[in-house]
Short mmCIF file of C-alpha atoms in Angstrom, two decimals:
data_model
loop_
_atom_site.label_atom_id
_atom_site.label_comp_id
_atom_site.label_asym_id
_atom_site.label_seq_id
_atom_site.Cartn_x
_atom_site.Cartn_y
_atom_site.Cartn_z
CA MET A 59 -13.19 39.72 -10.49
CA LEU A 60 -13.33 41.00 -6.91
CA ASN A 61 -17.07 40.36 -6.59
CA GLN A 62 -16.64 36.78 -7.87
CA GLU A 63 -19.43 37.28 -10.52
CA PRO A 64 -18.77 35.76 -13.93
CA LEU A 65 -16.94 37.87 -16.49
CA VAL A 66 -17.97 37.46 -20.11
CA GLY A 67 -15.56 38.33 -22.84
CA VAL A 68 -16.97 39.74 -26.04
CA LEU A 69 -14.71 38.96 -29.02
CA GLY A 70 -15.97 41.74 -31.15
CA GLY A 71 -15.11 43.94 -34.14
CA ALA A 72 -16.51 41.73 -36.85
CA GLY A 73 -18.21 44.14 -37.27
CA PRO A 74 -18.07 46.94 -34.78
CA LEU A 75 -21.69 48.09 -35.11
CA ALA A 76 -23.01 44.63 -34.29
CA THR A 77 -20.66 44.51 -31.27
CA SER A 78 -22.00 47.76 -29.95
CA ARG A 79 -25.61 46.62 -30.51
CA LEU A 80 -24.85 43.43 -28.53
CA LEU A 81 -23.72 45.44 -25.61
CA ARG A 82 -26.77 47.65 -25.75
CA ARG A 83 -29.08 44.69 -25.90
CA VAL A 84 -27.38 42.97 -22.97
CA ILE A 85 -28.00 46.20 -20.88
CA GLU A 86 -31.54 46.47 -21.95
CA LEU A 87 -32.28 42.80 -21.35
CA THR A 88 -30.72 42.60 -17.92
CA ASP A 89 -33.04 42.81 -14.92
CA ALA A 90 -31.11 45.61 -13.07
CA SER A 91 -31.91 48.76 -11.22
CA ALA A 92 -28.39 49.96 -10.67
CA ASP A 93 -25.04 50.05 -12.48
CA GLN A 94 -23.59 47.43 -10.17
CA ALA A 95 -26.46 44.99 -11.02
CA HIS A 96 -25.56 44.73 -14.69
CA ALA A 97 -23.45 42.13 -16.43
CA ASN A 98 -19.68 42.14 -16.15
CA LEU A 99 -18.38 42.23 -19.69
CA LEU A 100 -14.81 42.65 -21.08
CA VAL A 101 -15.01 43.84 -24.71
CA LEU A 102 -12.35 43.44 -27.28
CA ASP A 103 -13.53 45.32 -30.36
CA HIS A 104 -10.87 44.19 -32.76
CA ALA A 105 -12.07 45.68 -36.07
CA ALA A 106 -8.83 44.71 -37.92
CA ILE A 107 -9.68 40.95 -37.87
CA PRO A 108 -9.31 39.87 -41.59
CA ASP A 109 -12.47 39.56 -43.56
CA ARG A 110 -14.00 36.17 -42.94
CA THR A 111 -16.12 35.94 -46.14
CA ALA A 112 -13.20 37.10 -48.31
CA TYR A 113 -11.05 34.35 -46.95
CA LEU A 114 -13.72 31.67 -47.23
CA LEU A 115 -14.44 32.62 -50.91
CA GLY A 116 -10.85 32.74 -51.78
CA SER A 117 -10.52 36.43 -52.59
CA SER A 118 -8.17 37.00 -49.70
CA ALA A 119 -5.26 34.91 -48.33
CA GLU A 120 -5.51 36.45 -44.86
CA ASN A 121 -6.73 33.68 -42.53
CA PRO A 122 -8.82 35.14 -39.73
CA ALA A 123 -8.63 31.97 -37.56
CA PRO A 124 -5.28 32.59 -35.88
CA VAL A 125 -6.29 36.24 -35.09
CA LEU A 126 -9.65 35.13 -33.64
CA ALA A 127 -7.91 32.30 -31.60
CA ALA A 128 -5.33 34.87 -30.31
CA ASP A 129 -8.07 37.25 -29.35
CA ALA A 130 -9.92 34.53 -27.45
CA ALA A 131 -6.70 33.65 -25.58
CA LEU A 132 -6.24 37.35 -24.66
CA LEU A 133 -9.70 37.44 -23.19
CA GLU A 134 -9.00 34.35 -21.18
CA ARG A 135 -5.81 35.68 -19.76
CA ALA A 136 -7.68 38.84 -18.72
CA GLY A 137 -9.87 36.70 -16.47
CA CYS A 138 -12.92 35.91 -18.61
CA ASP A 139 -15.03 32.91 -17.70
CA ALA A 140 -16.78 32.62 -21.06
CA ILE A 141 -16.59 34.13 -24.53
CA VAL A 142 -19.23 35.32 -26.93
CA ILE A 143 -18.64 36.26 -30.63
CA PRO A 144 -21.28 38.57 -32.27
CA CYS A 145 -20.42 37.42 -35.79
CA ASN A 146 -22.04 34.36 -37.40
CA THR A 147 -19.37 33.87 -40.04
CA SER A 148 -16.55 33.75 -37.50
CA HIS A 149 -18.03 30.53 -36.26
CA VAL A 150 -16.75 28.71 -39.35
CA PHE A 151 -13.48 28.89 -37.34
CA TYR A 152 -15.09 27.82 -34.01
CA ASP A 153 -12.94 24.76 -33.46
CA GLU A 154 -9.72 26.71 -33.73
CA ILE A 155 -11.13 29.39 -31.36
CA GLN A 156 -12.29 26.95 -28.75
CA ALA A 157 -9.07 25.01 -28.98
CA ALA A 158 -7.10 28.16 -28.05
CA VAL A 159 -8.81 28.48 -24.69
CA SER A 160 -9.98 26.44 -21.67
CA ILE A 161 -13.10 28.43 -21.11
CA PRO A 162 -16.35 27.94 -22.97
CA VAL A 163 -16.86 29.79 -26.21
CA VAL A 164 -20.64 30.20 -26.85
CA HIS A 165 -21.50 28.73 -30.27
CA LEU A 166 -23.95 31.23 -31.82
CA ILE A 167 -25.14 28.99 -34.48
CA GLU A 168 -26.09 26.26 -31.96
CA LEU A 169 -28.05 28.83 -30.00
CA VAL A 170 -30.07 29.65 -33.07
CA ALA A 171 -30.62 25.99 -33.91
CA ASP A 172 -31.73 25.19 -30.35
CA ALA A 173 -34.16 28.14 -30.42
CA ALA A 174 -35.60 26.76 -33.68
CA ALA A 175 -35.94 23.31 -32.35
CA ALA A 176 -37.63 24.59 -29.20
CA ARG A 177 -40.27 26.23 -31.38
CA GLY A 178 -40.82 23.02 -33.35
CA MET A 179 -39.31 24.60 -36.59
CA GLN A 180 -38.33 22.00 -39.17
CA THR A 181 -37.33 24.06 -42.15
CA LEU A 182 -35.46 27.30 -41.93
CA CYS A 183 -34.32 29.91 -44.56
CA ILE A 184 -30.92 31.35 -43.71
CA LEU A 185 -30.15 34.94 -44.54
CA CYS A 186 -26.37 35.28 -44.12
CA THR A 187 -23.11 36.35 -45.68
CA GLU A 188 -21.76 34.50 -48.83
CA GLY A 189 -19.03 33.05 -46.54
CA THR A 190 -21.52 31.47 -43.99
CA ARG A 191 -23.48 30.21 -46.91
CA ALA A 192 -20.49 28.73 -48.75
CA ALA A 193 -19.46 26.84 -45.57
CA ASN A 194 -23.05 25.66 -45.00
CA LEU A 195 -22.52 26.53 -41.34
CA TYR A 196 -26.15 26.46 -40.36
CA GLY A 197 -26.95 23.37 -42.39
CA ALA A 198 -24.36 21.25 -40.55
CA VAL A 199 -25.54 22.41 -37.08
CA CYS A 200 -29.19 22.23 -37.84
CA ARG A 201 -29.08 18.79 -39.41
CA SER A 202 -28.15 17.25 -36.06
CA ARG A 203 -31.43 18.64 -34.64
CA GLY A 204 -33.61 17.37 -37.50
CA ILE A 205 -33.90 20.80 -38.99
CA ARG A 206 -33.58 21.45 -42.73
CA CYS A 207 -31.96 24.71 -43.98
CA ARG A 208 -32.22 26.35 -47.28
CA TYR A 209 -30.68 29.58 -48.74
CA PRO A 210 -32.17 32.33 -50.86
CA ASP A 211 -31.78 32.25 -54.71
CA THR A 212 -29.16 34.28 -56.41
CA ALA A 213 -31.26 37.55 -56.69
CA VAL A 214 -32.31 37.49 -53.05
CA GLN A 215 -28.88 36.66 -51.86
CA GLU A 216 -27.61 39.78 -53.66
CA MET A 217 -30.11 41.86 -51.80
CA VAL A 218 -28.99 40.28 -48.48
CA THR A 219 -25.28 40.85 -49.25
CA SER A 220 -26.08 44.57 -50.13
CA VAL A 221 -27.84 45.14 -46.81
CA ILE A 222 -24.89 43.71 -45.01
CA TYR A 223 -22.02 45.41 -46.87
CA ASP A 224 -23.37 48.42 -48.69
CA ARG A 225 -25.61 49.56 -45.88
CA VAL A 226 -24.88 48.41 -42.31
CA LYS A 227 -21.10 47.81 -42.56
CA ALA A 228 -20.85 51.03 -44.48
CA GLY A 229 -22.58 52.97 -41.69
CA LYS A 230 -25.72 53.67 -43.67
CA THR A 231 -29.35 52.99 -42.80
CA ALA A 232 -30.88 49.88 -44.39
CA SER A 233 -33.97 50.18 -46.42
CA GLU A 234 -37.03 48.91 -44.71
CA GLN A 235 -38.62 48.08 -48.03
CA VAL A 236 -35.59 45.93 -49.08
CA LEU A 237 -35.32 44.00 -45.79
CA ARG A 238 -39.07 43.38 -45.49
CA SER A 239 -39.13 42.16 -49.13
CA VAL A 240 -36.29 39.73 -48.46
CA ILE A 241 -38.05 38.36 -45.37
CA GLU A 242 -41.47 38.12 -47.00
CA LEU A 243 -40.08 36.46 -50.13
CA GLU A 244 -38.47 33.72 -48.06
CA LEU A 245 -41.48 33.23 -45.79
CA ASP A 246 -43.66 32.92 -48.84
CA ALA A 247 -41.23 30.28 -50.28
CA GLY A 248 -42.21 27.96 -47.52
CA GLY A 249 -40.65 26.80 -44.25
CA ASP A 250 -41.16 27.51 -40.64
CA GLY A 251 -38.96 30.53 -40.17
CA VAL A 252 -36.27 32.80 -41.42
CA VAL A 253 -32.89 33.12 -39.57
CA LEU A 254 -31.00 36.48 -39.47
CA GLY A 255 -27.72 34.57 -39.80
CA CYS A 256 -25.56 37.66 -39.96
CA THR A 257 -25.47 40.17 -37.04
CA GLU A 258 -25.52 43.15 -39.42
CA LEU A 259 -28.91 41.90 -40.58
CA SER A 260 -29.82 41.82 -36.85
CA VAL A 261 -28.78 45.44 -36.52
CA ALA A 262 -30.93 46.55 -39.44
CA PHE A 263 -33.90 44.35 -38.23
CA GLN A 264 -33.74 46.01 -34.78
CA ASP A 265 -33.27 49.48 -36.05
CA LEU A 266 -36.43 49.12 -38.13
CA ALA A 267 -38.37 47.54 -35.20
CA LEU A 268 -39.59 44.62 -37.23
CA ALA A 269 -39.64 41.90 -34.59
CA ALA A 270 -43.43 42.21 -33.75
CA ARG A 271 -44.26 42.21 -37.44
CA TYR A 272 -42.30 39.04 -38.18
CA PRO A 273 -42.52 36.50 -35.28
CA ALA A 274 -41.20 33.72 -37.45
CA VAL A 275 -37.79 35.49 -37.72
CA LEU A 276 -35.02 34.23 -35.50
CA ASP A 277 -32.64 37.12 -34.73
CA SER A 278 -29.13 35.61 -33.97
CA LEU A 279 -27.81 38.73 -32.17
CA GLU A 280 -30.87 38.93 -29.88
CA LEU A 281 -30.45 35.24 -28.92
CA LEU A 282 -26.71 35.87 -28.23
CA ALA A 283 -27.68 38.92 -26.10
CA GLN A 284 -29.98 36.76 -23.99
CA GLU A 285 -27.29 34.05 -23.64
CA THR A 286 -24.73 36.65 -22.60
CA VAL A 287 -26.95 37.93 -19.78
CA VAL A 288 -27.40 34.34 -18.54
CA ARG A 289 -23.60 33.55 -18.77
CA ALA A 290 -22.93 36.68 -16.72
CA GLY A 291 -25.09 35.32 -13.96
CA LYS A 292 -27.89 37.82 -14.38
CA ARG A 293 -31.69 37.56 -14.76
CA LEU A 294 -33.43 38.46 -18.06
CA ARG A 295 -35.83 41.29 -17.66
CA ALA A 296 -39.40 40.58 -18.43
CA PRO A 297 -40.49 42.31 -21.64
CA THR A 298 -42.77 45.33 -21.29
CA LEU A 299 -46.00 45.73 -23.09
CA CYS A 300 -44.41 48.41 -25.26
CA GLU A 301 -41.62 46.03 -26.30
CA ASN A 302 -44.09 43.22 -26.99
CA SER A 303 -46.00 45.55 -29.42
CA ARG A 304 -42.93 47.18 -30.96
CA GLY A 305 -42.88 47.34 -34.78
#
């Protein structure tokens, strides 16, 4: 970059709506008063990446890892200094992606685990895709920080999966009643917090302005947006009173 400021690559498309929401939140969270003061991002919105959950559950033979690794390499060749991936399930293939480049790939799951540890949380319920759940992606990362993870029962997981695939990924509005029911059921089941471990859930959560109502919810996409601002060498904008009371 001519101005020598960091360029952050966004390896997106899995899914596209979560990618666009990340970009919006980076803009909203950046302390900037002019176009030129915003983060430098290079976005690869590759919606044709093979389905991560389908591969992990054995219903598809298309391995997304080589595609994700190739996309990361493309971003590095384009001059990026770091890469973020607005998809939790893609991090099952993190080692292959990081091995394909010499620049850092931000580990979204570690960001969430670090945020939970900083808040003194010891037990988390993970709301995520069946693929992330099958790989126990959060459990492995959180264990190293002394945090225990659990997953919803079958009935609640079906509700979570429906929000992700039948609503958000299908371009439809998620039901506030359903999402609130899922969150409240898991908070009532015990533990310190609930993780939105799928960025489509984050999109629904943000669209419904539920953050103020559920402070014990860790929003993975929001945490990634904050980290992206920092990686781009920018300052996070202080929240306004309106934002603090939103929801």
